[in-house]
PDB file of C-alpha atoms in Angstrom:
ATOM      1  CA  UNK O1088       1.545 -21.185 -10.849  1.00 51.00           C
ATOM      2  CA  UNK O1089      -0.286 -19.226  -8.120  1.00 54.00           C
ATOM      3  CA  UNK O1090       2.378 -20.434  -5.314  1.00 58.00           C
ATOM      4  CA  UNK O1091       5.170 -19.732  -7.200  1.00 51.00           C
ATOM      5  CA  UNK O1092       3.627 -15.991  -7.879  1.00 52.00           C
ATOM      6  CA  UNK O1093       2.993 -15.653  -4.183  1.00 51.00           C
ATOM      7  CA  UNK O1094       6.164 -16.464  -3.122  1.00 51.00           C
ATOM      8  CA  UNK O1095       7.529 -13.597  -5.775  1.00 59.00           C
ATOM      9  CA  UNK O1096       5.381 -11.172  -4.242  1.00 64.00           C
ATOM     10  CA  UNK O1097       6.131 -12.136  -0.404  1.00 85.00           C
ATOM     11  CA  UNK O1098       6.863  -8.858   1.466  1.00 92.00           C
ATOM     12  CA  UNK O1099       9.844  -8.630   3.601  1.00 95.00           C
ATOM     13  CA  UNK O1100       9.709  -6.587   6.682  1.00 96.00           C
ATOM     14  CA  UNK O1101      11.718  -4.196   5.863  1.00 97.00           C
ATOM     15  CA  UNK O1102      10.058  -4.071   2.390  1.00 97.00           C
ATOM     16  CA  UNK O1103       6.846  -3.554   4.124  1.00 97.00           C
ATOM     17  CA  UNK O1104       8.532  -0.886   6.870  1.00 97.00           C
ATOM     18  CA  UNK O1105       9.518   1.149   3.451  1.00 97.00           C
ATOM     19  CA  UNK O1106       5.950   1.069   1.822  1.00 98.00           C
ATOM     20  CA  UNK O1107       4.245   1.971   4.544  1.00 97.00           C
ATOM     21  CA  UNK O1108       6.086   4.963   5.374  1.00 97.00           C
ATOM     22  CA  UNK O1109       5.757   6.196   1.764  1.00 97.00           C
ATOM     23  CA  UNK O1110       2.232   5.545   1.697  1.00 97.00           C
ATOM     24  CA  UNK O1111       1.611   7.249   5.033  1.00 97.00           C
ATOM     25  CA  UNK O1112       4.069  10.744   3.533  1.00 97.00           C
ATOM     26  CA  UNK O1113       2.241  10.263   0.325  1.00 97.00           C
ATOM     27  CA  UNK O1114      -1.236  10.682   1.864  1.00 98.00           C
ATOM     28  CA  UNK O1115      -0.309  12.974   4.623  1.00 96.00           C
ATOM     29  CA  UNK O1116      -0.439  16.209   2.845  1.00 95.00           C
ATOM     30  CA  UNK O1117      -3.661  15.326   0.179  1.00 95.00           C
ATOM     31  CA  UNK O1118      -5.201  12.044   0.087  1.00 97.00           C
ATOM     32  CA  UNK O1119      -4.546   9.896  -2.873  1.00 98.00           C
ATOM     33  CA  UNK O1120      -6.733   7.851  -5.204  1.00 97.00           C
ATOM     34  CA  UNK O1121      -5.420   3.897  -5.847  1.00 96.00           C
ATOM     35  CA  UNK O1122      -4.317   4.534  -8.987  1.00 96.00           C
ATOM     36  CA  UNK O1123      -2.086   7.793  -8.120  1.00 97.00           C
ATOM     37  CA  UNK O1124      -0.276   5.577  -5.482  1.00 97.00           C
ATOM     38  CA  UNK O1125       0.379   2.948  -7.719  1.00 97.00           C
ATOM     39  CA  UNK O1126       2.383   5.334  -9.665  1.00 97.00           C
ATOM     40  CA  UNK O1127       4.096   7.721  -7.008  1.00 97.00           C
ATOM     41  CA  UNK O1128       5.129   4.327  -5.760  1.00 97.00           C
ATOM     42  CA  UNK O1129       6.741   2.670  -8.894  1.00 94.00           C
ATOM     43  CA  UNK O1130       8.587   0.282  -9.157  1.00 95.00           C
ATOM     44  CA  UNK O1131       6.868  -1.287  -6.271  1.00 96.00           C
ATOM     45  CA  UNK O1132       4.694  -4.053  -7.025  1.00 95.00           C
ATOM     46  CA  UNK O1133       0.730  -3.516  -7.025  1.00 94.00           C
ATOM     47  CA  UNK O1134       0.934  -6.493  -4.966  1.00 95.00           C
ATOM     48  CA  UNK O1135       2.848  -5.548  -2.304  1.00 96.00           C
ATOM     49  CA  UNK O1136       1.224  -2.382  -2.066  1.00 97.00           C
ATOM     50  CA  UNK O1137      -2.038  -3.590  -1.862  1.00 96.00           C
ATOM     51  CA  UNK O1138      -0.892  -5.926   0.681  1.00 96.00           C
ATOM     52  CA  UNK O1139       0.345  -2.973   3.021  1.00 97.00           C
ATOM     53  CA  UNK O1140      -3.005  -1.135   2.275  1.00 97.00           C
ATOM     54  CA  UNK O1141      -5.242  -3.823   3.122  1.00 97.00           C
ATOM     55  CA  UNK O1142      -3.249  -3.968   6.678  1.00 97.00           C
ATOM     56  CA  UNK O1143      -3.426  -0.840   7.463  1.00 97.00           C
ATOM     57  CA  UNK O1144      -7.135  -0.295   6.435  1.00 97.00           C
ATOM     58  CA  UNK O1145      -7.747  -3.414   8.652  1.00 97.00           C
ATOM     59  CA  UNK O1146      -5.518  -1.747  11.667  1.00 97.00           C
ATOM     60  CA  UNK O1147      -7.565   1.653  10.767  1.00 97.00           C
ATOM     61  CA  UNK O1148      -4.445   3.170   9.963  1.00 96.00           C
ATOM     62  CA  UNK O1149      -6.097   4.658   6.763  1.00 97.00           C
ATOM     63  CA  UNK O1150      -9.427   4.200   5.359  1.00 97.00           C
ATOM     64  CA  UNK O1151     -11.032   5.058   2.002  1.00 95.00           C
ATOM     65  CA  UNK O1152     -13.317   8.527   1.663  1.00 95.00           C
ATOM     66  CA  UNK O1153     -16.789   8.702   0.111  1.00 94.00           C
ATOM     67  CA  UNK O1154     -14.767  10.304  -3.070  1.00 95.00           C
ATOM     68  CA  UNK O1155     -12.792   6.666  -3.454  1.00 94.00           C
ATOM     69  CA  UNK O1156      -9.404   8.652  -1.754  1.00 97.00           C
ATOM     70  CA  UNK O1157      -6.977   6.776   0.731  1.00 97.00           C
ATOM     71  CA  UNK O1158      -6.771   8.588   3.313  1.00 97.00           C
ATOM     72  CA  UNK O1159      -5.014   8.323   6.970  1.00 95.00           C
ATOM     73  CA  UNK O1160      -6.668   8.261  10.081  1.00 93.00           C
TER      74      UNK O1160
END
């Protein structure tokens, strides 16, 4: 059930606090593509990781290079 799956993937704030700090430190040094977050960041959810990129993308906290690499701004 799609409600039941959001509801398991709902980010707390702290939860949120925690992955985007990594993300930022992860991305500071070298920018990162998708795929080498998602596992540098397990056992986080793709979900919930997704959800913090697509804030901070939309805050242009980060963006995404011409080579497909988050990086911050």
């Amino acid at each position: 059930d799609i409600c039941l799956n959001k509801k398991r993937t709902a980010l707390t704030q702290s939860e949120f606090k925690n992955i985007h700090l990594t993300l930022l430190a992860l991305i500071q040094p070298t920018p990162l593509a998708l795929k080498d977050i998602m596992l540098r960041m397990k056992p986080v959810s793709k979900e919930k990781i997704m959800e913090v990129i697509h804030f901070l993308q939309s805050e242009n906290k980060i963006s995404v290079d011409g080579n497909g690499l988050i990086v911050p701004r």
